[in-house]
């Protein structure tokens, strides 16, 4: 759970010393890192940093160097998460391209959109699992200390390439502390925000899904504000049960889907059919050979079917939001530029339960 402003301020003013973090961690060794950090009012980055020199190496959050060396690692597990969803892909890095504002990794398995300016710290982590085997990972965090992206080595990974990459990224100063600060992310309506009429006038003129974000910036709207403001021709509010229904339906039909889950600094994408959907308590899990997803259904407060016009016909996304109005997960049918949206995907969305049946997709 990201730190709220008050807790973050207390943490900044009176941070736990690294030695105390390690002492407390030893008493709660079975607890997940993210849960331990939340309970002790520190960030995950501060927890990891406390072990620098004790199985952890501090790294520069250098996306260009990371992408240049990632393919040599061979098969890895790439992990991107937010507070309510975890996205894991197993495979090699393939094509990569670095840009200061946005970078990309394109491959059959690992497909990423990276925003380097959000990356603030990094670490190479080595620790023993329950069987005594050494687990290695590269972990990167934003300015609030929240994880933006992680690479976990697999048995088939190239350890020599990993060691070379760690050496290239290693910082000169190996500090056991890291500076963190809360990141402002307001959903408050701006006084210069566009009206519903202005939004519709721009929305209906879209010809490509990549025009959506520039439109939001121009109209001074957040994604959630736009989706909840636009009329039912372009966005339909769905019943919360639609999330489970979507994944069950995708697995049963075999339709190829795209699953997007993002942090502040990375969006990770799965493309293809899904097979094994396994609910467990509040979690909805996908446990396929090269794709794992873990989604907290109880933290979803709104679900929408959203339609955007394109030159190839409208494109429909499934979007789930949390109580903070932030996007948790977004799904599309697999599509390629120049092709119409998959009929199977449209049918799957049309069959989802809507809150208002008169506005069903």
PDB file of N, CA and C in Angstrom, residues 56-103:
ATOM      1  N   UNK A  56      22.864  -7.275  -1.132  1.00  0.00           N
ATOM      2  CA  UNK A  56      22.240  -6.277  -2.010  1.00  0.00           C
ATOM      3  C   UNK A  56      23.292  -5.292  -2.496  1.00  0.00           C
ATOM      4  N   UNK A  57      23.220  -4.942  -3.787  1.00  0.00           N
ATOM      5  CA  UNK A  57      24.101  -3.945  -4.395  1.00  0.00           C
ATOM      6  C   UNK A  57      23.238  -2.802  -4.905  1.00  0.00           C
ATOM      7  N   UNK A  58      23.580  -1.580  -4.533  1.00  0.00           N
ATOM      8  CA  UNK A  58      22.846  -0.413  -5.019  1.00  0.00           C
ATOM      9  C   UNK A  58      23.200  -0.158  -6.481  1.00  0.00           C
ATOM     10  N   UNK A  59      22.174   0.106  -7.304  1.00  0.00           N
ATOM     11  CA  UNK A  59      22.352   0.303  -8.737  1.00  0.00           C
ATOM     12  C   UNK A  59      21.848   1.671  -9.176  1.00  0.00           C
ATOM     13  N   UNK A  60      22.397   2.147 -10.283  1.00  0.00           N
ATOM     14  CA  UNK A  60      21.836   3.334 -10.930  1.00  0.00           C
ATOM     15  C   UNK A  60      20.545   2.928 -11.646  1.00  0.00           C
ATOM     16  N   UNK A  61      19.507   3.742 -11.560  1.00  0.00           N
ATOM     17  CA  UNK A  61      18.270   3.424 -12.283  1.00  0.00           C
ATOM     18  C   UNK A  61      18.392   3.828 -13.748  1.00  0.00           C
ATOM     19  N   UNK A  62      19.368   3.228 -14.420  1.00  0.00           N
ATOM     20  CA  UNK A  62      19.752   3.592 -15.788  1.00  0.00           C
ATOM     21  C   UNK A  62      19.036   2.661 -16.769  1.00  0.00           C
ATOM     22  N   UNK A  63      17.925   3.119 -17.298  1.00  0.00           N
ATOM     23  CA  UNK A  63      17.109   2.287 -18.184  1.00  0.00           C
ATOM     24  C   UNK A  63      17.857   1.937 -19.467  1.00  0.00           C
ATOM     25  N   UNK A  64      18.620   2.881 -20.013  1.00  0.00           N
ATOM     26  CA  UNK A  64      19.346   2.624 -21.260  1.00  0.00           C
ATOM     27  C   UNK A  64      20.319   1.463 -21.093  1.00  0.00           C
ATOM     28  N   UNK A  65      21.106   1.477 -20.021  1.00  0.00           N
ATOM     29  CA  UNK A  65      22.069   0.399 -19.772  1.00  0.00           C
ATOM     30  C   UNK A  65      21.355  -0.916 -19.483  1.00  0.00           C
ATOM     31  N   UNK A  66      20.269  -0.857 -18.730  1.00  0.00           N
ATOM     32  CA  UNK A  66      19.507  -2.063 -18.422  1.00  0.00           C
ATOM     33  C   UNK A  66      18.982  -2.718 -19.694  1.00  0.00           C
ATOM     34  N   UNK A  67      18.355  -1.928 -20.559  1.00  0.00           N
ATOM     35  CA  UNK A  67      17.793  -2.493 -21.782  1.00  0.00           C
ATOM     36  C   UNK A  67      18.877  -3.014 -22.715  1.00  0.00           C
ATOM     37  N   UNK A  68      20.021  -2.327 -22.744  1.00  0.00           N
ATOM     38  CA  UNK A  68      21.116  -2.766 -23.613  1.00  0.00           C
ATOM     39  C   UNK A  68      21.649  -4.137 -23.198  1.00  0.00           C
ATOM     40  N   UNK A  69      21.577  -4.433 -21.899  1.00  0.00           N
ATOM     41  CA  UNK A  69      22.129  -5.698 -21.422  1.00  0.00           C
ATOM     42  C   UNK A  69      21.094  -6.763 -21.114  1.00  0.00           C
ATOM     43  N   UNK A  70      19.812  -6.423 -21.238  1.00  0.00           N
ATOM     44  CA  UNK A  70      18.761  -7.347 -20.791  1.00  0.00           C
ATOM     45  C   UNK A  70      18.664  -8.597 -21.649  1.00  0.00           C
ATOM     46  N   UNK A  71      18.826  -8.467 -22.968  1.00  0.00           N
ATOM     47  CA  UNK A  71      18.668  -9.628 -23.842  1.00  0.00           C
ATOM     48  C   UNK A  71      19.667 -10.728 -23.515  1.00  0.00           C
ATOM     49  N   UNK A  72      20.881 -10.337 -23.096  1.00  0.00           N
ATOM     50  CA  UNK A  72      21.922 -11.321 -22.784  1.00  0.00           C
ATOM     51  C   UNK A  72      21.577 -12.160 -21.552  1.00  0.00           C
ATOM     52  N   UNK A  73      20.623 -11.716 -20.761  1.00  0.00           N
ATOM     53  CA  UNK A  73      20.235 -12.475 -19.570  1.00  0.00           C
ATOM     54  C   UNK A  73      19.531 -13.778 -19.928  1.00  0.00           C
ATOM     55  N   UNK A  74      18.982 -13.848 -21.156  1.00  0.00           N
ATOM     56  CA  UNK A  74      18.226 -15.032 -21.540  1.00  0.00           C
ATOM     57  C   UNK A  74      16.861 -15.045 -20.888  1.00  0.00           C
ATOM     58  N   UNK A  75      16.388 -16.227 -20.530  1.00  0.00           N
ATOM     59  CA  UNK A  75      15.043 -16.344 -19.948  1.00  0.00           C
ATOM     60  C   UNK A  75      15.013 -15.760 -18.534  1.00  0.00           C
ATOM     61  N   UNK A  76      14.089 -14.839 -18.312  1.00  0.00           N
ATOM     62  CA  UNK A  76      13.902 -14.221 -17.003  1.00  0.00           C
ATOM     63  C   UNK A  76      12.406 -14.123 -16.714  1.00  0.00           C
ATOM     64  N   UNK A  77      12.078 -13.720 -15.499  1.00  0.00           N
ATOM     65  CA  UNK A  77      10.713 -13.367 -15.155  1.00  0.00           C
ATOM     66  C   UNK A  77      10.661 -11.858 -14.967  1.00  0.00           C
ATOM     67  N   UNK A  78       9.873 -11.167 -15.804  1.00  0.00           N
ATOM     68  CA  UNK A  78       9.688  -9.720 -15.704  1.00  0.00           C
ATOM     69  C   UNK A  78       8.433  -9.458 -14.896  1.00  0.00           C
ATOM     70  N   UNK A  79       8.525  -8.549 -13.925  1.00  0.00           N
ATOM     71  CA  UNK A  79       7.406  -8.294 -13.017  1.00  0.00           C
ATOM     72  C   UNK A  79       7.119  -6.807 -12.907  1.00  0.00           C
ATOM     73  N   UNK A  80       5.886  -6.455 -13.152  1.00  0.00           N
ATOM     74  CA  UNK A  80       5.398  -5.092 -12.944  1.00  0.00           C
ATOM     75  C   UNK A  80       4.126  -5.197 -12.125  1.00  0.00           C
ATOM     76  N   UNK A  81       3.959  -4.298 -11.149  1.00  0.00           N
ATOM     77  CA  UNK A  81       2.795  -4.376 -10.303  1.00  0.00           C
ATOM     78  C   UNK A  81       2.356  -2.993  -9.852  1.00  0.00           C
ATOM     79  N   UNK A  82       1.114  -2.909  -9.419  1.00  0.00           N
ATOM     80  CA  UNK A  82       0.634  -1.759  -8.666  1.00  0.00           C
ATOM     81  C   UNK A  82       0.053  -2.297  -7.364  1.00  0.00           C
ATOM     82  N   UNK A  83      -0.657  -1.485  -6.624  1.00  0.00           N
ATOM     83  CA  UNK A  83      -1.138  -1.918  -5.319  1.00  0.00           C
ATOM     84  C   UNK A  83      -2.104  -3.096  -5.407  1.00  0.00           C
ATOM     85  N   UNK A  84      -2.813  -3.241  -6.518  1.00  0.00           N
ATOM     86  CA  UNK A  84      -3.894  -4.220  -6.599  1.00  0.00           C
ATOM     87  C   UNK A  84      -3.676  -5.322  -7.623  1.00  0.00           C
ATOM     88  N   UNK A  85      -2.596  -5.262  -8.397  1.00  0.00           N
ATOM     89  CA  UNK A  85      -2.401  -6.240  -9.467  1.00  0.00           C
ATOM     90  C   UNK A  85      -0.926  -6.491  -9.708  1.00  0.00           C
ATOM     91  N   UNK A  86      -0.610  -7.760 -10.008  1.00  0.00           N
ATOM     92  CA  UNK A  86       0.764  -8.180 -10.323  1.00  0.00           C
ATOM     93  C   UNK A  86       0.760  -8.842 -11.694  1.00  0.00           C
ATOM     94  N   UNK A  87       1.722  -8.491 -12.531  1.00  0.00           N
ATOM     95  CA  UNK A  87       1.825  -8.998 -13.907  1.00  0.00           C
ATOM     96  C   UNK A  87       3.215  -9.605 -14.069  1.00  0.00           C
ATOM     97  N   UNK A  88       3.289 -10.887 -14.375  1.00  0.00           N
ATOM     98  CA  UNK A  88       4.562 -11.581 -14.535  1.00  0.00           C
ATOM     99  C   UNK A  88       4.623 -12.257 -15.902  1.00  0.00           C
ATOM    100  N   UNK A  89       5.728 -12.049 -16.595  1.00  0.00           N
ATOM    101  CA  UNK A  89       5.945 -12.693 -17.892  1.00  0.00           C
ATOM    102  C   UNK A  89       7.294 -13.400 -17.876  1.00  0.00           C
ATOM    103  N   UNK A  90       7.309 -14.614 -18.401  1.00  0.00           N
ATOM    104  CA  UNK A  90       8.529 -15.415 -18.451  1.00  0.00           C
ATOM    105  C   UNK A  90       9.000 -15.537 -19.888  1.00  0.00           C
ATOM    106  N   UNK A  91      10.251 -15.175 -20.121  1.00  0.00           N
ATOM    107  CA  UNK A  91      10.821 -15.253 -21.456  1.00  0.00           C
ATOM    108  C   UNK A  91      12.036 -14.357 -21.566  1.00  0.00           C
ATOM    109  N   UNK A  92      12.595 -14.212 -22.758  1.00  0.00           N
ATOM    110  CA  UNK A  92      13.758 -13.344 -22.955  1.00  0.00           C
ATOM    111  C   UNK A  92      13.340 -11.939 -23.406  1.00  0.00           C
ATOM    112  N   UNK A  93      14.198 -10.974 -23.139  1.00  0.00           N
ATOM    113  CA  UNK A  93      14.053  -9.683 -23.783  1.00  0.00           C
ATOM    114  C   UNK A  93      14.464  -9.842 -25.244  1.00  0.00           C
ATOM    115  N   UNK A  94      13.769  -9.150 -26.131  1.00  0.00           N
ATOM    116  CA  UNK A  94      14.112  -9.218 -27.549  1.00  0.00           C
ATOM    117  C   UNK A  94      14.472  -7.816 -28.048  1.00  0.00           C
ATOM    118  N   UNK A  95      13.613  -7.175 -28.806  1.00  0.00           N
ATOM    119  CA  UNK A  95      13.925  -5.837 -29.304  1.00  0.00           C
ATOM    120  C   UNK A  95      13.702  -4.804 -28.202  1.00  0.00           C
ATOM    121  N   UNK A  96      14.640  -3.878 -28.071  1.00  0.00           N
ATOM    122  CA  UNK A  96      14.480  -2.789 -27.105  1.00  0.00           C
ATOM    123  C   UNK A  96      14.873  -1.474 -27.761  1.00  0.00           C
ATOM    124  N   UNK A  97      14.288  -0.402 -27.279  1.00  0.00           N
ATOM    125  CA  UNK A  97      14.625   0.928 -27.770  1.00  0.00           C
ATOM    126  C   UNK A  97      14.504   1.927 -26.619  1.00  0.00           C
ATOM    127  N   UNK A  98      15.575   2.663 -26.357  1.00  0.00           N
ATOM    128  CA  UNK A  98      15.574   3.618 -25.254  1.00  0.00           C
ATOM    129  C   UNK A  98      15.191   5.009 -25.728  1.00  0.00           C
ATOM    130  N   UNK A  99      14.344   5.661 -24.959  1.00  0.00           N
ATOM    131  CA  UNK A  99      14.022   7.068 -25.146  1.00  0.00           C
ATOM    132  C   UNK A  99      13.943   7.718 -23.782  1.00  0.00           C
ATOM    133  N   UNK A 100      14.368   8.957 -23.653  1.00  0.00           N
ATOM    134  CA  UNK A 100      14.390   9.602 -22.340  1.00  0.00           C
ATOM    135  C   UNK A 100      12.994   9.732 -21.744  1.00  0.00           C
ATOM    136  N   UNK A 101      12.007   9.996 -22.586  1.00  0.00           N
ATOM    137  CA  UNK A 101      10.631  10.128 -22.092  1.00  0.00           C
ATOM    138  C   UNK A 101       9.930   8.781 -22.021  1.00  0.00           C
ATOM    139  N   UNK A 102      10.185   7.938 -23.010  1.00  0.00           N
ATOM    140  CA  UNK A 102       9.531   6.626 -23.051  1.00  0.00           C
ATOM    141  C   UNK A 102      10.448   5.637 -23.764  1.00  0.00           C
ATOM    142  N   UNK A 103      10.583   4.467 -23.171  1.00  0.00           N
ATOM    143  CA  UNK A 103      11.378   3.385 -23.754  1.00  0.00           C
ATOM    144  C   UNK A 103      10.467   2.191 -23.986  1.00  0.00           C
TER     145      UNK A 103
END
